[in-house]
GROMACS .gro file of C-alpha atoms in nm:
model
  360
    1UNK     CA    1  -0.041  -1.321   1.544
    2UNK     CA    2   0.213  -1.479   1.314
    3UNK     CA    3   0.207  -1.287   0.986
    4UNK     CA    4   0.395  -1.525   0.756
    5UNK     CA    5   0.423  -1.492   0.378
    6UNK     CA    6   0.561  -1.747   0.132
    7UNK     CA    7   0.759  -1.598  -0.156
    8UNK     CA    8   0.699  -1.822  -0.460
    9UNK     CA    9   0.766  -1.812  -0.831
   10UNK     CA   10   0.949  -1.977  -1.117
   11UNK     CA   11   1.331  -2.001  -1.101
   12UNK     CA   12   1.528  -1.683  -1.173
   13UNK     CA   13   1.241  -1.435  -1.138
   14UNK     CA   14   1.420  -1.248  -0.857
   15UNK     CA   15   1.277  -1.416  -0.548
   16UNK     CA   16   1.604  -1.462  -0.361
   17UNK     CA   17   1.732  -1.117  -0.459
   18UNK     CA   18   1.411  -0.967  -0.322
   19UNK     CA   19   1.434  -1.183  -0.009
   20UNK     CA   20   1.792  -1.072   0.053
   21UNK     CA   21   1.688  -0.710   0.016
   22UNK     CA   22   1.396  -0.755   0.252
   23UNK     CA   23   1.624  -0.890   0.521
   24UNK     CA   24   1.897  -0.635   0.442
   25UNK     CA   25   2.155  -0.910   0.436
   26UNK     CA   26   2.257  -1.189   0.204
   27UNK     CA   27   2.089  -1.479   0.381
   28UNK     CA   28   1.967  -1.646   0.063
   29UNK     CA   29   2.187  -1.739  -0.230
   30UNK     CA   30   2.085  -1.523  -0.524
   31UNK     CA   31   2.249  -1.685  -0.826
   32UNK     CA   32   2.186  -1.695  -1.197
   33UNK     CA   33   2.079  -2.059  -1.214
   34UNK     CA   34   1.770  -2.254  -1.109
   35UNK     CA   35   1.728  -2.390  -0.756
   36UNK     CA   36   1.983  -2.158  -0.595
   37UNK     CA   37   1.762  -2.177  -0.286
   38UNK     CA   38   1.793  -2.535  -0.168
   39UNK     CA   39   1.620  -2.509   0.169
   40UNK     CA   40   1.345  -2.262   0.251
   41UNK     CA   41   1.504  -1.949   0.394
   42UNK     CA   42   1.303  -1.788   0.669
   43UNK     CA   43   1.352  -1.429   0.775
   44UNK     CA   44   1.171  -1.211   1.028
   45UNK     CA   45   1.141  -0.848   0.916
   46UNK     CA   46   1.017  -0.563   1.139
   47UNK     CA   47   0.712  -0.374   1.017
   48UNK     CA   48   0.808  -0.009   0.959
   49UNK     CA   49   0.606   0.209   1.199
   50UNK     CA   50   0.726   0.563   1.277
   51UNK     CA   51   0.470   0.590   1.559
   52UNK     CA   52   0.676   0.360   1.782
   53UNK     CA   53   0.974   0.594   1.815
   54UNK     CA   54   0.744   0.889   1.882
   55UNK     CA   55   0.567   0.692   2.157
   56UNK     CA   56   0.899   0.575   2.305
   57UNK     CA   57   1.029   0.931   2.323
   58UNK     CA   58   0.709   1.047   2.488
   59UNK     CA   59   0.687   0.779   2.760
   60UNK     CA   60   1.065   0.737   2.797
   61UNK     CA   61   1.047   0.369   2.711
   62UNK     CA   62   1.353   0.146   2.745
   63UNK     CA   63   1.272  -0.071   2.443
   64UNK     CA   64   1.086  -0.063   2.110
   65UNK     CA   65   0.933  -0.388   1.979
   66UNK     CA   66   0.781  -0.357   1.630
   67UNK     CA   67   0.534  -0.595   1.475
   68UNK     CA   68   0.705  -0.841   1.241
   69UNK     CA   69   0.646  -1.024   0.916
   70UNK     CA   70   0.797  -1.367   0.855
   71UNK     CA   71   0.903  -1.419   0.493
   72UNK     CA   72   0.967  -1.772   0.368
   73UNK     CA   73   1.172  -1.791   0.047
   74UNK     CA   74   1.058  -2.104  -0.142
   75UNK     CA   75   1.284  -2.265  -0.404
   76UNK     CA   76   1.180  -2.195  -0.763
   77UNK     CA   77   0.885  -2.408  -0.867
   78UNK     CA   78   0.860  -2.551  -1.217
   79UNK     CA   79   0.586  -2.710  -1.422
   80UNK     CA   80   0.526  -3.056  -1.279
   81UNK     CA   81   0.639  -2.967  -0.926
   82UNK     CA   82   0.326  -3.122  -0.777
   83UNK     CA   83   0.433  -3.454  -0.933
   84UNK     CA   84   0.794  -3.416  -0.820
   85UNK     CA   85   0.951  -3.226  -1.111
   86UNK     CA   86   1.245  -3.001  -1.036
   87UNK     CA   87   1.298  -3.012  -0.663
   88UNK     CA   88   0.950  -3.156  -0.625
   89UNK     CA   89   0.662  -3.090  -0.397
   90UNK     CA   90   0.874  -3.103  -0.081
   91UNK     CA   91   0.884  -2.726  -0.112
   92UNK     CA   92   0.508  -2.697  -0.145
   93UNK     CA   93   0.484  -2.819   0.213
   94UNK     CA   94   0.673  -2.510   0.332
   95UNK     CA   95   0.393  -2.291   0.192
   96UNK     CA   96   0.130  -2.471   0.400
   97UNK     CA   97   0.236  -2.305   0.725
   98UNK     CA   98   0.213  -1.949   0.592
   99UNK     CA   99  -0.079  -1.707   0.600
  100UNK     CA  100  -0.042  -1.577   0.245
  101UNK     CA  101   0.132  -1.649  -0.083
  102UNK     CA  102   0.337  -1.379  -0.255
  103UNK     CA  103   0.387  -1.450  -0.625
  104UNK     CA  104   0.705  -1.293  -0.764
  105UNK     CA  105   0.657  -1.245  -1.138
  106UNK     CA  106   0.925  -1.157  -1.390
  107UNK     CA  107   0.857  -0.837  -1.581
  108UNK     CA  108   1.220  -0.732  -1.634
  109UNK     CA  109   1.398  -0.780  -1.966
  110UNK     CA  110   1.759  -0.875  -1.877
  111UNK     CA  111   1.854  -1.128  -2.151
  112UNK     CA  112   2.155  -1.249  -1.951
  113UNK     CA  113   1.937  -1.409  -1.683
  114UNK     CA  114   1.811  -1.753  -1.783
  115UNK     CA  115   1.433  -1.764  -1.808
  116UNK     CA  116   1.400  -2.131  -1.701
  117UNK     CA  117   1.037  -2.165  -1.811
  118UNK     CA  118   0.936  -1.806  -1.753
  119UNK     CA  119   0.730  -1.658  -2.038
  120UNK     CA  120   0.538  -1.356  -1.912
  121UNK     CA  121   0.370  -1.262  -1.581
  122UNK     CA  122   0.028  -1.401  -1.675
  123UNK     CA  123   0.157  -1.735  -1.808
  124UNK     CA  124   0.401  -1.770  -1.519
  125UNK     CA  125   0.123  -1.713  -1.265
  126UNK     CA  126  -0.094  -1.975  -1.437
  127UNK     CA  127   0.193  -2.226  -1.414
  128UNK     CA  128   0.244  -2.171  -1.042
  129UNK     CA  129  -0.127  -2.168  -0.964
  130UNK     CA  130  -0.173  -2.493  -1.154
  131UNK     CA  131   0.098  -2.661  -0.943
  132UNK     CA  132  -0.064  -2.536  -0.623
  133UNK     CA  133  -0.404  -2.658  -0.745
  134UNK     CA  134  -0.264  -3.002  -0.826
  135UNK     CA  135  -0.102  -3.020  -0.483
  136UNK     CA  136  -0.436  -2.934  -0.319
  137UNK     CA  137  -0.616  -3.191  -0.532
  138UNK     CA  138  -0.367  -3.454  -0.417
  139UNK     CA  139  -0.434  -3.358  -0.053
  140UNK     CA  140  -0.811  -3.380  -0.098
  141UNK     CA  141  -0.798  -3.712  -0.282
  142UNK     CA  142  -0.623  -3.863   0.020
  143UNK     CA  143  -0.926  -3.782   0.236
  144UNK     CA  144  -1.131  -4.097   0.295
  145UNK     CA  145  -1.511  -4.076   0.330
  146UNK     CA  146  -1.630  -4.156   0.683
  147UNK     CA  147  -1.812  -4.486   0.732
  148UNK     CA  148  -2.164  -4.528   0.862
  149UNK     CA  149  -2.413  -4.258   0.946
  150UNK     CA  150  -2.267  -3.908   0.945
  151UNK     CA  151  -2.331  -3.644   1.207
  152UNK     CA  152  -2.383  -3.285   1.093
  153UNK     CA  153  -2.017  -3.191   1.129
  154UNK     CA  154  -1.892  -3.496   0.934
  155UNK     CA  155  -2.150  -3.440   0.661
  156UNK     CA  156  -2.043  -3.075   0.626
  157UNK     CA  157  -1.677  -3.171   0.611
  158UNK     CA  158  -1.725  -3.436   0.344
  159UNK     CA  159  -1.955  -3.222   0.128
  160UNK     CA  160  -1.695  -2.945   0.149
  161UNK     CA  161  -1.416  -3.183   0.041
  162UNK     CA  162  -1.628  -3.283  -0.260
  163UNK     CA  163  -1.700  -2.919  -0.339
  164UNK     CA  164  -1.331  -2.830  -0.318
  165UNK     CA  165  -1.233  -3.116  -0.550
  166UNK     CA  166  -1.490  -3.004  -0.806
  167UNK     CA  167  -1.361  -2.646  -0.785
  168UNK     CA  168  -1.002  -2.754  -0.844
  169UNK     CA  169  -1.100  -2.981  -1.133
  170UNK     CA  170  -1.252  -2.671  -1.295
  171UNK     CA  171  -0.910  -2.505  -1.272
  172UNK     CA  172  -1.016  -2.255  -1.005
  173UNK     CA  173  -0.857  -2.138  -0.682
  174UNK     CA  174  -1.024  -2.267  -0.367
  175UNK     CA  175  -1.029  -1.919  -0.218
  176UNK     CA  176  -1.310  -1.817  -0.456
  177UNK     CA  177  -1.520  -2.119  -0.355
  178UNK     CA  178  -1.511  -2.080   0.023
  179UNK     CA  179  -1.861  -1.971   0.123
  180UNK     CA  180  -1.861  -1.961   0.502
  181UNK     CA  181  -1.652  -1.984   0.819
  182UNK     CA  182  -1.693  -2.363   0.840
  183UNK     CA  183  -1.549  -2.412   0.492
  184UNK     CA  184  -1.265  -2.170   0.570
  185UNK     CA  185  -1.181  -2.373   0.882
  186UNK     CA  186  -1.179  -2.699   0.686
  187UNK     CA  187  -0.946  -2.545   0.426
  188UNK     CA  188  -0.717  -2.426   0.706
  189UNK     CA  189  -0.714  -2.764   0.880
  190UNK     CA  190  -0.617  -2.932   0.552
  191UNK     CA  191  -0.352  -2.662   0.483
  192UNK     CA  192  -0.486  -2.609   0.132
  193UNK     CA  193  -0.254  -2.383  -0.065
  194UNK     CA  194  -0.503  -2.218  -0.299
  195UNK     CA  195  -0.726  -2.114  -0.010
  196UNK     CA  196  -0.464  -1.860   0.099
  197UNK     CA  197  -0.472  -1.490   0.016
  198UNK     CA  198  -0.240  -1.379  -0.262
  199UNK     CA  199  -0.002  -1.090  -0.320
  200UNK     CA  200   0.179  -1.020  -0.645
  201UNK     CA  201   0.524  -0.866  -0.680
  202UNK     CA  202   0.614  -0.753  -1.031
  203UNK     CA  203   0.990  -0.742  -1.067
  204UNK     CA  204   1.057  -0.478  -1.332
  205UNK     CA  205   1.361  -0.311  -1.488
  206UNK     CA  206   1.535  -0.043  -1.282
  207UNK     CA  207   1.471   0.218  -1.551
  208UNK     CA  208   1.094   0.154  -1.537
  209UNK     CA  209   1.044   0.214  -1.165
  210UNK     CA  210   0.886   0.556  -1.221
  211UNK     CA  211   0.606   0.381  -1.417
  212UNK     CA  212   0.475   0.187  -1.117
  213UNK     CA  213   0.114   0.291  -1.155
  214UNK     CA  214   0.116   0.196  -1.522
  215UNK     CA  215   0.233  -0.157  -1.436
  216UNK     CA  216  -0.017  -0.190  -1.150
  217UNK     CA  217  -0.307  -0.095  -1.376
  218UNK     CA  218  -0.187  -0.305  -1.669
  219UNK     CA  219  -0.130  -0.624  -1.474
  220UNK     CA  220  -0.428  -0.593  -1.240
  221UNK     CA  221  -0.635  -0.623  -1.558
  222UNK     CA  222  -0.420  -0.896  -1.715
  223UNK     CA  223  -0.402  -1.105  -1.398
  224UNK     CA  224  -0.761  -1.026  -1.295
  225UNK     CA  225  -0.663  -0.920  -0.941
  226UNK     CA  226  -0.718  -0.609  -0.731
  227UNK     CA  227  -0.461  -0.327  -0.781
  228UNK     CA  228  -0.408  -0.323  -0.404
  229UNK     CA  229  -0.267  -0.678  -0.426
  230UNK     CA  230   0.010  -0.576  -0.668
  231UNK     CA  231   0.345  -0.435  -0.561
  232UNK     CA  232   0.584  -0.319  -0.833
  233UNK     CA  233   0.952  -0.337  -0.744
  234UNK     CA  234   1.292  -0.350  -0.901
  235UNK     CA  235   1.478  -0.621  -0.710
  236UNK     CA  236   1.802  -0.453  -0.821
  237UNK     CA  237   1.698  -0.125  -0.660
  238UNK     CA  238   1.584  -0.302  -0.343
  239UNK     CA  239   1.919  -0.480  -0.329
  240UNK     CA  240   2.104  -0.150  -0.359
  241UNK     CA  241   1.884   0.010  -0.093
  242UNK     CA  242   1.963  -0.274   0.146
  243UNK     CA  243   2.330  -0.175   0.155
  244UNK     CA  244   2.263   0.190   0.243
  245UNK     CA  245   2.211   0.365   0.575
  246UNK     CA  246   1.859   0.478   0.660
  247UNK     CA  247   1.940   0.838   0.569
  248UNK     CA  248   2.102   0.741   0.238
  249UNK     CA  249   1.802   0.521   0.159
  250UNK     CA  250   1.573   0.822   0.190
  251UNK     CA  251   1.796   1.025  -0.043
  252UNK     CA  252   1.817   0.742  -0.297
  253UNK     CA  253   1.440   0.691  -0.294
  254UNK     CA  254   1.386   1.064  -0.336
  255UNK     CA  255   1.619   1.066  -0.639
  256UNK     CA  256   1.405   0.789  -0.790
  257UNK     CA  257   1.084   0.977  -0.717
  258UNK     CA  258   0.971   0.720  -0.461
  259UNK     CA  259   0.824   0.781  -0.117
  260UNK     CA  260   0.891   0.436   0.028
  261UNK     CA  261   1.081   0.117  -0.038
  262UNK     CA  262   0.944  -0.203  -0.186
  263UNK     CA  263   0.949  -0.354   0.163
  264UNK     CA  264   0.720  -0.084   0.300
  265UNK     CA  265   0.481  -0.119   0.008
  266UNK     CA  266   0.479  -0.500   0.028
  267UNK     CA  267   0.400  -0.501   0.401
  268UNK     CA  268   0.130  -0.236   0.355
  269UNK     CA  269  -0.024  -0.445   0.076
  270UNK     CA  270  -0.008  -0.754   0.298
  271UNK     CA  271  -0.192  -0.578   0.580
  272UNK     CA  272  -0.460  -0.455   0.341
  273UNK     CA  273  -0.503  -0.786   0.157
  274UNK     CA  274  -0.517  -0.987   0.479
  275UNK     CA  275  -0.738  -0.730   0.657
  276UNK     CA  276  -0.488  -0.669   0.937
  277UNK     CA  277  -0.421  -0.371   1.162
  278UNK     CA  278  -0.200  -0.276   1.455
  279UNK     CA  279  -0.267  -0.169   1.811
  280UNK     CA  280   0.000  -0.018   2.034
  281UNK     CA  281   0.107  -0.053   2.395
  282UNK     CA  282   0.320   0.215   2.558
  283UNK     CA  283   0.495   0.192   2.895
  284UNK     CA  284   0.832   0.262   3.052
  285UNK     CA  285   0.951  -0.094   2.993
  286UNK     CA  286   0.860  -0.110   2.623
  287UNK     CA  287   0.661   0.037   2.338
  288UNK     CA  288   0.520  -0.232   2.113
  289UNK     CA  289   0.304  -0.287   1.803
  290UNK     CA  290   0.073  -0.587   1.788
  291UNK     CA  291  -0.091  -0.731   1.477
  292UNK     CA  292  -0.459  -0.825   1.483
  293UNK     CA  293  -0.733  -0.880   1.227
  294UNK     CA  294  -0.963  -0.591   1.141
  295UNK     CA  295  -1.278  -0.638   1.347
  296UNK     CA  296  -1.100  -0.796   1.645
  297UNK     CA  297  -1.249  -0.719   1.985
  298UNK     CA  298  -1.064  -0.586   2.289
  299UNK     CA  299  -1.060  -0.927   2.454
  300UNK     CA  300  -0.918  -1.087   2.138
  301UNK     CA  301  -0.650  -0.818   2.123
  302UNK     CA  302  -0.564  -0.888   2.487
  303UNK     CA  303  -0.522  -1.253   2.393
  304UNK     CA  304  -0.246  -1.155   2.149
  305UNK     CA  305  -0.040  -1.039   2.446
  306UNK     CA  306  -0.114  -1.349   2.656
  307UNK     CA  307  -0.387  -1.611   2.625
  308UNK     CA  308  -0.459  -1.582   3.000
  309UNK     CA  309  -0.558  -1.219   2.945
  310UNK     CA  310  -0.872  -1.333   2.765
  311UNK     CA  311  -0.999  -1.522   3.069
  312UNK     CA  312  -0.899  -1.253   3.319
  313UNK     CA  313  -0.998  -0.948   3.109
  314UNK     CA  314  -1.167  -0.669   3.306
  315UNK     CA  315  -1.153  -0.364   3.078
  316UNK     CA  316  -0.926  -0.173   2.841
  317UNK     CA  317  -0.806   0.185   2.868
  318UNK     CA  318  -0.792   0.313   2.510
  319UNK     CA  319  -0.665   0.635   2.354
  320UNK     CA  320  -0.642   0.720   1.986
  321UNK     CA  321  -0.276   0.752   1.884
  322UNK     CA  322  -0.305   1.119   1.779
  323UNK     CA  323  -0.483   1.204   2.105
  324UNK     CA  324  -0.222   1.017   2.307
  325UNK     CA  325   0.058   1.222   2.149
  326UNK     CA  326  -0.121   1.558   2.178
  327UNK     CA  327  -0.214   1.489   2.542
  328UNK     CA  328   0.144   1.398   2.631
  329UNK     CA  329   0.079   1.040   2.739
  330UNK     CA  330  -0.150   0.845   2.970
  331UNK     CA  331  -0.181   1.111   3.242
  332UNK     CA  332  -0.270   1.389   3.002
  333UNK     CA  333  -0.510   1.168   2.806
  334UNK     CA  334  -0.699   1.084   3.125
  335UNK     CA  335  -0.710   1.446   3.244
  336UNK     CA  336  -0.840   1.572   2.908
  337UNK     CA  337  -1.101   1.301   2.873
  338UNK     CA  338  -0.929   1.141   2.574
  339UNK     CA  339  -0.892   0.807   2.749
  340UNK     CA  340  -1.192   0.574   2.726
  341UNK     CA  341  -1.266   0.261   2.923
  342UNK     CA  342  -1.398  -0.012   2.698
  343UNK     CA  343  -1.532  -0.362   2.761
  344UNK     CA  344  -1.442  -0.696   2.607
  345UNK     CA  345  -1.666  -0.647   2.301
  346UNK     CA  346  -1.516  -0.314   2.191
  347UNK     CA  347  -1.400  -0.338   1.827
  348UNK     CA  348  -1.036  -0.233   1.804
  349UNK     CA  349  -0.933   0.047   1.569
  350UNK     CA  350  -0.606   0.097   1.383
  351UNK     CA  351  -0.349   0.267   1.604
  352UNK     CA  352  -0.538   0.238   1.933
  353UNK     CA  353  -0.299   0.285   2.226
  354UNK     CA  354  -0.415   0.034   2.485
  355UNK     CA  355  -0.366  -0.054   2.850
  356UNK     CA  356  -0.544  -0.375   2.947
  357UNK     CA  357  -0.678  -0.418   3.300
  358UNK     CA  358  -0.645  -0.784   3.393
  359UNK     CA  359  -0.779  -0.960   3.703
  360UNK     CA  360  -0.579  -1.188   3.932
   0.00000   0.00000   0.00000
């Protein structure tokens, strides 16, 4: 599945610096003035997963293919963006195609960087959310009521549009109003921005990085969001890490008292917030990680590899990752009884190593 995340925020909060660090190259212009990002920059970043190399070594695979996250760096939004202020709502359209919205919030104190409307994380978030709400309201107001007698589907759709408009007029996010799968589908079809899951990156001073947990707790209460949705980073540190070798990165992080980079923490938070997990395939040609939703069945997982696999699915050979490693691969897993054969309705688990049996 396409795990895509829009990076949004006011100008000069560190979005492009963070984006550059995530991609480990300067693909976005990080400059000390508003609207340095003129077009949405898109970057595909591999999901860190140490299991892949271990699997590749074990099965002597020729290639490793990690799961990926697509980050879209959106130009700085300002108050009035939904009505065309700043660079206008042309950039809001780039958010519509993504799965989640990552709010970058300024919590650093550098007086030399122009604030350009930024006040504090809570006020900044309210500004951005308001613009997204206004954009959604504009989308919904363009929906015309169907004429004549309505069938059940049309009636549901129109009542949902009315419900969504009322929710937005109350200043609320649509995500909190979606009550069932039908409403979620309508929100998706209309590409409504405030129906998307949210992540929050707090960009703090370099000297404060050891106080991550303090900032998570403080701002989860101030912003009224779950601590698991908040990732505390120093964009400056992430930028410095991006220029180092993998070994030097580990040493630098250790010196800072950190176990992992901001990238690792952001992707982990994304998986948790979006209820995602990975399954693994391991063969001589390639070892690969695949992203699926928690609760996906074996036949749905097979469909991630190829849609035809869903129609031609026979069964799945499945081994827990730890068992696969300890058994020495497929042959050992089968001989020791660690390999199970599961049907199409089996609910996939994180880290399952899978071999799908597909009919002709």
